[in-house]
Amino acid sequence: MVNIKNYLRLNKLPHIWCPGCGNGTVVRALITAIDKLGFKKDEIVVFTGIGCSARTNAILDFNTIQTTHGRTLAFATGFKLMRPEMKVIVITGDGDGAAIGGNHLIHAARRNVDITTILINNSIYGMTGGQYSPLSPQGAYATTAPYGNIEPPFDICELVKAAGATFVGRGTVYHIHLTIDLITKALSHKGFSFVEVISQCPVGYGRRNNMRSPYEMLLWQKEHAIMVKQADKYSKEDLKDKFLIGELWVNHERTEFMDSYNALVKRLSEGMKGGEV
Ligand code: SF4
């Protein structure tokens, strides 16, 4: 079994997350996947932005870079271009990654840069005040939606798939073995890989939405998730308030961004040798 302590900055513990928060479970899933794949700690760089999800890099003992709100993928892309041999991981939340950083997310997927993004979706801005995010369910309560959110949420997995991501999966904190498996596959994939993890925020979201305990929130995940392989057994009506989990999309056909970039550099340098540009 993986020795979690080997991958944590023990002098930064205890962490600042609320009791019952799902973020720690996602950290454990990531560490388990990395341990399974046998990466050395120095081969990895983890980028985060702002928010509760961003606090992961305070405790993870890899190379870690905390960036500005929502701009994480822009920093990570620049880094990947300079150091393509490194395994680049972005950890973000639904506010950081889908709202403020939504545009960067779309374009990282479009470019098919070899980065793994883990988006922890707890349906709320947890750290910055409990505002609703583009992934908050319609009707959910938030500090900025005291009468219920009237906006429909994105299906963020469908969005990144449409934008060009080549590996897309969705897990939950409750389905932790599936989540570990998805992160393992995402890290092994060449190209832009994306894993959404449905998580619980009992403090920012749960207490405003009639789910006061982490237990109730985990039960909600269990009861609302349907394995994508079993989806065709359900009617449209049955699936109405459910979400699909599992490996949602894999595409090995698209060229990864660095391969296109290196081909361009080669073409130009050969042209220059021959006197053409
Ligand atoms: S506010 Fe929510 S997401 Fe943030 S640490 Fe607390 S429980 Fe976790």
GROMACS .gro file of C-alpha atoms and ligand atoms in nm:
model
  285
    1MET     CA    1   0.000   0.000   0.000
    2VAL     CA    2   0.120   0.349  -0.084
    3ASN     CA    3   0.291   0.537   0.198
    4ILE     CA    4   0.108   0.869   0.169
    5LYS     CA    5   0.351   1.045   0.402
    6ASN     CA    6   0.630   1.003   0.145
    7TYR     CA    7   0.445   1.245  -0.082
    8LEU     CA    8   0.339   1.508   0.172
    9ARG     CA    9   0.514   1.810   0.320
   10LEU     CA   10   0.460   1.700   0.677
   11ASN     CA   11   0.574   2.037   0.811
   12LYS     CA   12   0.274   2.195   0.636
   13LEU     CA   13   0.024   1.976   0.820
   14PRO     CA   14  -0.240   2.001   0.951
   15HIS     CA   15  -0.405   2.128   0.634
   16ILE     CA   16  -0.664   2.406   0.644
   17TRP     CA   17  -0.960   2.217   0.492
   18CYS     CA   18  -1.284   2.186   0.688
   19PRO     CA   19  -1.371   1.850   0.846
   20GLY     CA   20  -1.553   1.633   0.590
   21CYS     CA   21  -1.416   1.817   0.285
   22GLY     CA   22  -1.351   1.595  -0.018
   23ASN     CA   23  -1.025   1.761  -0.118
   24GLY     CA   24  -0.808   1.536   0.100
   25THR     CA   25  -0.956   1.226  -0.064
   26VAL     CA   26  -0.869   1.365  -0.407
   27VAL     CA   27  -0.512   1.429  -0.288
   28ARG     CA   28  -0.492   1.070  -0.176
   29ALA     CA   29  -0.625   0.948  -0.512
   30LEU     CA   30  -0.363   1.153  -0.698
   31ILE     CA   31  -0.081   1.026  -0.477
   32THR     CA   32  -0.197   0.666  -0.519
   33ALA     CA   33  -0.203   0.703  -0.898
   34ILE     CA   34   0.144   0.862  -0.905
   35ASP     CA   35   0.284   0.591  -0.678
   36LYS     CA   36   0.132   0.321  -0.898
   37LEU     CA   37   0.292   0.469  -1.209
   38GLY     CA   38   0.629   0.496  -1.034
   39PHE     CA   39   0.700   0.861  -1.114
   40LYS     CA   40   0.980   1.021  -0.918
   41LYS     CA   41   0.872   1.323  -0.716
   42ASP     CA   42   1.108   1.551  -0.907
   43GLU     CA   43   0.959   1.451  -1.242
   44ILE     CA   44   0.629   1.610  -1.143
   45VAL     CA   45   0.513   1.968  -1.126
   46VAL     CA   46   0.171   2.056  -0.987
   47PHE     CA   47   0.008   2.388  -1.075
   48THR     CA   48  -0.284   2.534  -0.885
   49GLY     CA   49  -0.475   2.862  -0.893
   50ILE     CA   50  -0.687   3.007  -0.612
   51GLY     CA   51  -0.950   2.846  -0.392
   52CYS     CA   52  -0.978   2.542  -0.167
   53SER     CA   53  -0.856   2.314  -0.449
   54ALA     CA   54  -0.541   2.527  -0.477
   55ARG     CA   55  -0.439   2.441  -0.122
   56THR     CA   56  -0.343   2.092  -0.243
   57ASN     CA   57  -0.005   2.219  -0.350
   58ALA     CA   58   0.075   2.348  -0.003
   59ILE     CA   59   0.093   1.989   0.123
   60LEU     CA   60   0.202   1.794  -0.187
   61ASP     CA   61   0.577   1.731  -0.186
   62PHE     CA   62   0.633   1.773  -0.562
   63ASN     CA   63   0.751   2.077  -0.752
   64THR     CA   64   0.450   2.303  -0.696
   65ILE     CA   65   0.353   2.640  -0.837
   66GLN     CA   66   0.056   2.843  -0.721
   67THR     CA   67  -0.066   3.084  -0.985
   68THR     CA   68  -0.335   3.351  -1.026
   69HIS     CA   69  -0.705   3.277  -1.017
   70GLY     CA   70  -0.813   3.083  -1.326
   71ARG     CA   71  -0.485   3.131  -1.516
   72THR     CA   72  -0.330   2.803  -1.406
   73LEU     CA   73  -0.346   2.636  -1.746
   74ALA     CA   74  -0.176   2.931  -1.916
   75PHE     CA   75   0.118   2.901  -1.672
   76ALA     CA   76   0.122   2.522  -1.704
   77THR     CA   77   0.121   2.536  -2.085
   78GLY     CA   78   0.417   2.775  -2.088
   79PHE     CA   79   0.604   2.551  -1.847
   80LYS     CA   80   0.530   2.236  -2.051
   81LEU     CA   81   0.671   2.401  -2.362
   82MET     CA   82   0.995   2.483  -2.179
   83ARG     CA   83   1.025   2.150  -1.994
   84PRO     CA   84   0.841   1.887  -2.203
   85GLU     CA   85   1.007   1.601  -2.013
   86MET     CA   86   0.819   1.695  -1.693
   87LYS     CA   87   0.481   1.550  -1.596
   88VAL     CA   88   0.257   1.855  -1.560
   89ILE     CA   89  -0.057   1.835  -1.345
   90VAL     CA   90  -0.313   2.109  -1.289
   91ILE     CA   91  -0.547   2.091  -0.991
   92THR     CA   92  -0.839   2.329  -1.005
   93GLY     CA   93  -1.193   2.376  -0.880
   94ASP     CA   94  -1.524   2.452  -1.049
   95GLY     CA   95  -1.494   2.825  -0.980
   96ASP     CA   96  -1.124   2.852  -1.069
   97GLY     CA   97  -1.132   2.611  -1.363
   98ALA     CA   98  -1.477   2.649  -1.521
   99ALA     CA   99  -1.563   3.014  -1.453
  100ILE     CA  100  -1.262   3.242  -1.432
  101GLY     CA  101  -1.038   2.987  -1.603
  102GLY     CA  102  -1.297   2.851  -1.847
  103ASN     CA  103  -1.138   3.010  -2.150
  104HIS     CA  104  -0.791   2.874  -2.065
  105LEU     CA  105  -0.945   2.530  -2.014
  106ILE     CA  106  -1.108   2.533  -2.358
  107HIS     CA  107  -0.787   2.640  -2.530
  108ALA     CA  108  -0.562   2.392  -2.348
  109ALA     CA  109  -0.802   2.120  -2.464
  110ARG     CA  110  -0.808   2.263  -2.818
  111ARG     CA  111  -0.429   2.259  -2.833
  112ASN     CA  112  -0.414   1.906  -2.689
  113VAL     CA  113  -0.118   2.001  -2.470
  114ASP     CA  114   0.017   1.704  -2.271
  115ILE     CA  115  -0.116   1.820  -1.934
  116THR     CA  116  -0.340   1.636  -1.687
  117THR     CA  117  -0.609   1.855  -1.532
  118ILE     CA  118  -0.802   1.740  -1.227
  119LEU     CA  119  -1.107   1.956  -1.165
  120ILE     CA  120  -1.254   1.911  -0.818
  121ASN     CA  121  -1.621   1.994  -0.860
  122ASN     CA  122  -1.785   2.076  -0.526
  123SER     CA  123  -2.055   2.293  -0.692
  124ILE     CA  124  -1.953   2.613  -0.513
  125TYR     CA  125  -1.680   2.869  -0.458
  126GLY     CA  126  -1.578   2.729  -0.117
  127MET     CA  127  -1.294   2.954  -0.007
  128THR     CA  128  -1.405   3.285  -0.148
  129GLY     CA  129  -1.753   3.314  -0.003
  130GLY     CA  130  -1.990   3.039  -0.117
  131GLN     CA  131  -2.091   3.193  -0.451
  132TYR     CA  132  -2.251   2.968  -0.714
  133SER     CA  133  -2.026   2.853  -0.999
  134PRO     CA  134  -2.100   2.750  -1.360
  135LEU     CA  135  -2.119   2.391  -1.231
  136SER     CA  136  -2.366   2.457  -0.947
  137PRO     CA  137  -2.691   2.269  -1.013
  138GLN     CA  138  -2.994   2.470  -1.121
  139GLY     CA  139  -3.200   2.550  -0.812
  140ALA     CA  140  -2.903   2.521  -0.573
  141TYR     CA  141  -2.860   2.783  -0.303
  142ALA     CA  142  -2.547   2.994  -0.269
  143THR     CA  143  -2.457   3.331  -0.118
  144THR     CA  144  -2.511   3.481  -0.463
  145ALA     CA  145  -2.824   3.272  -0.524
  146PRO     CA  146  -3.025   3.311  -0.201
  147TYR     CA  147  -3.350   3.220  -0.385
  148GLY     CA  148  -3.195   2.933  -0.585
  149ASN     CA  149  -2.965   2.934  -0.887
  150ILE     CA  150  -3.164   2.998  -1.206
  151GLU     CA  151  -2.872   2.925  -1.442
  152PRO     CA  152  -2.822   2.584  -1.604
  153PRO     CA  153  -2.476   2.434  -1.533
  154PHE     CA  154  -2.218   2.327  -1.789
  155ASP     CA  155  -2.143   1.961  -1.839
  156ILE     CA  156  -1.772   2.038  -1.810
  157CYS     CA  157  -1.666   1.695  -1.945
  158GLU     CA  158  -1.875   1.749  -2.261
  159LEU     CA  159  -1.727   2.096  -2.293
  160VAL     CA  160  -1.361   1.986  -2.284
  161LYS     CA  161  -1.438   1.691  -2.510
  162ALA     CA  162  -1.595   1.923  -2.768
  163ALA     CA  163  -1.296   2.157  -2.734
  164GLY     CA  164  -1.053   1.877  -2.825
  165ALA     CA  165  -0.938   1.702  -2.505
  166THR     CA  166  -0.820   1.350  -2.580
  167PHE     CA  167  -0.892   1.183  -2.246
  168VAL     CA  168  -1.198   1.273  -2.039
  169GLY     CA  169  -1.323   1.098  -1.728
  170ARG     CA  170  -1.549   1.168  -1.433
  171GLY     CA  171  -1.522   1.015  -1.088
  172THR     CA  172  -1.647   1.104  -0.743
  173VAL     CA  173  -1.500   1.106  -0.395
  174TYR     CA  174  -1.742   0.825  -0.305
  175HIS     CA  175  -1.625   0.609  -0.603
  176ILE     CA  176  -1.264   0.650  -0.501
  177HIS     CA  177  -1.123   0.338  -0.674
  178LEU     CA  178  -1.273   0.452  -1.003
  179THR     CA  179  -1.126   0.799  -0.946
  180ILE     CA  180  -0.779   0.654  -0.881
  181ASP     CA  181  -0.810   0.449  -1.199
  182LEU     CA  182  -0.917   0.754  -1.404
  183ILE     CA  183  -0.631   0.967  -1.271
  184THR     CA  184  -0.386   0.683  -1.344
  185LYS     CA  185  -0.512   0.661  -1.703
  186ALA     CA  186  -0.509   1.039  -1.743
  187LEU     CA  187  -0.147   1.058  -1.624
  188SER     CA  188  -0.048   0.781  -1.866
  189HIS     CA  189  -0.221   0.952  -2.158
  190LYS     CA  190  -0.028   1.164  -2.408
  191GLY     CA  191  -0.230   1.477  -2.481
  192PHE     CA  192  -0.473   1.689  -2.282
  193SER     CA  193  -0.633   1.468  -2.020
  194PHE     CA  194  -0.913   1.584  -1.793
  195VAL     CA  195  -1.069   1.424  -1.486
  196GLU     CA  196  -1.365   1.585  -1.312
  197VAL     CA  197  -1.405   1.463  -0.955
  198ILE     CA  198  -1.744   1.531  -0.797
  199SER     CA  199  -1.663   1.623  -0.440
  200GLN     CA  200  -1.836   1.745  -0.126
  201CYS     CA  201  -1.813   2.085   0.040
  202PRO     CA  202  -2.026   2.044   0.353
  203VAL     CA  203  -1.949   2.396   0.469
  204GLY     CA  204  -1.994   2.615   0.160
  205TYR     CA  205  -2.252   2.406  -0.029
  206GLY     CA  206  -2.399   2.133   0.192
  207ARG     CA  207  -2.530   2.347   0.475
  208ARG     CA  208  -2.709   2.577   0.227
  209ASN     CA  209  -2.857   2.286   0.035
  210ASN     CA  210  -3.004   2.066   0.300
  211MET     CA  211  -2.708   1.827   0.317
  212ARG     CA  212  -2.558   1.909   0.651
  213SER     CA  213  -2.317   1.619   0.688
  214PRO     CA  214  -2.039   1.483   0.466
  215TYR     CA  215  -2.215   1.145   0.497
  216GLU     CA  216  -2.529   1.283   0.328
  217MET     CA  217  -2.319   1.436   0.054
  218LEU     CA  218  -2.132   1.111  -0.014
  219LEU     CA  219  -2.464   0.927  -0.020
  220TRP     CA  220  -2.588   1.180  -0.277
  221GLN     CA  221  -2.284   1.102  -0.495
  222LYS     CA  222  -2.350   0.730  -0.463
  223GLU     CA  223  -2.718   0.764  -0.553
  224HIS     CA  224  -2.679   1.006  -0.844
  225ALA     CA  225  -2.380   0.858  -1.030
  226ILE     CA  226  -2.433   0.608  -1.313
  227MET     CA  227  -2.144   0.417  -1.469
  228VAL     CA  228  -2.120   0.522  -1.831
  229LYS     CA  229  -2.105   0.158  -1.944
  230GLN     CA  230  -2.446   0.097  -1.786
  231ALA     CA  231  -2.610   0.415  -1.910
  232ASP     CA  232  -2.799   0.243  -2.193
  233LYS     CA  233  -2.989   0.034  -1.938
  234TYR     CA  234  -3.160   0.352  -1.814
  235SER     CA  235  -3.436   0.554  -1.977
  236LYS     CA  236  -3.393   0.926  -2.050
  237GLU     CA  237  -3.634   0.995  -1.765
  238ASP     CA  238  -3.427   0.784  -1.517
  239LEU     CA  239  -3.109   0.970  -1.616
  240LYS     CA  240  -3.265   1.316  -1.576
  241ASP     CA  241  -3.116   1.401  -1.236
  242LYS     CA  242  -2.816   1.166  -1.265
  243PHE     CA  243  -2.460   1.212  -1.395
  244LEU     CA  244  -2.233   0.969  -1.577
  245ILE     CA  245  -1.906   0.850  -1.430
  246GLY     CA  246  -1.618   0.649  -1.579
  247GLU     CA  247  -1.403   0.688  -1.887
  248LEU     CA  248  -1.618   0.920  -2.100
  249TRP     CA  249  -1.393   0.986  -2.398
  250VAL     CA  250  -1.056   0.876  -2.537
  251ASN     CA  251  -0.911   0.987  -2.869
  252HIS     CA  252  -0.567   0.868  -2.978
  253GLU     CA  253  -0.595   1.025  -3.325
  254ARG     CA  254  -0.516   1.388  -3.250
  255THR     CA  255  -0.156   1.511  -3.257
  256GLU     CA  256  -0.024   1.632  -2.924
  257PHE     CA  257   0.077   2.000  -2.920
  258MET     CA  258   0.451   1.949  -2.852
  259ASP     CA  259   0.475   1.707  -3.145
  260SER     CA  260   0.329   1.974  -3.375
  261TYR     CA  261   0.560   2.235  -3.225
  262ASN     CA  262   0.871   2.016  -3.262
  263ALA     CA  263   0.776   1.933  -3.621
  264LEU     CA  264   0.753   2.306  -3.693
  265VAL     CA  265   1.095   2.373  -3.536
  266LYS     CA  266   1.247   2.087  -3.740
  267ARG     CA  267   1.089   2.210  -4.062
  268LEU     CA  268   1.213   2.563  -4.006
  269SER     CA  269   1.566   2.461  -3.908
  270GLU     CA  270   1.595   2.233  -4.211
  271GLY     CA  271   1.471   2.517  -4.431
  272MET     CA  272   1.727   2.750  -4.279
  273LYS     CA  273   2.010   2.503  -4.342
  274GLY     CA  274   1.900   2.488  -4.704
  275GLY     CA  275   1.887   2.867  -4.723
  276GLU     CA  276   1.506   2.889  -4.704
  277VAL     CA  277   1.294   2.998  -4.416
  278SF4     S1  278  -1.507   2.550   0.223
  278SF4    FE1  279  -1.576   2.356   0.133
  278SF4     S2  280  -1.423   2.304  -0.024
  278SF4    FE2  281  -1.335   2.460   0.111
  278SF4     S3  282  -1.223   2.345   0.267
  278SF4    FE3  283  -1.426   2.385   0.352
  278SF4     S4  284  -1.546   2.204   0.295
  278SF4    FE4  285  -1.363   2.203   0.167
   0.00000   0.00000   0.00000
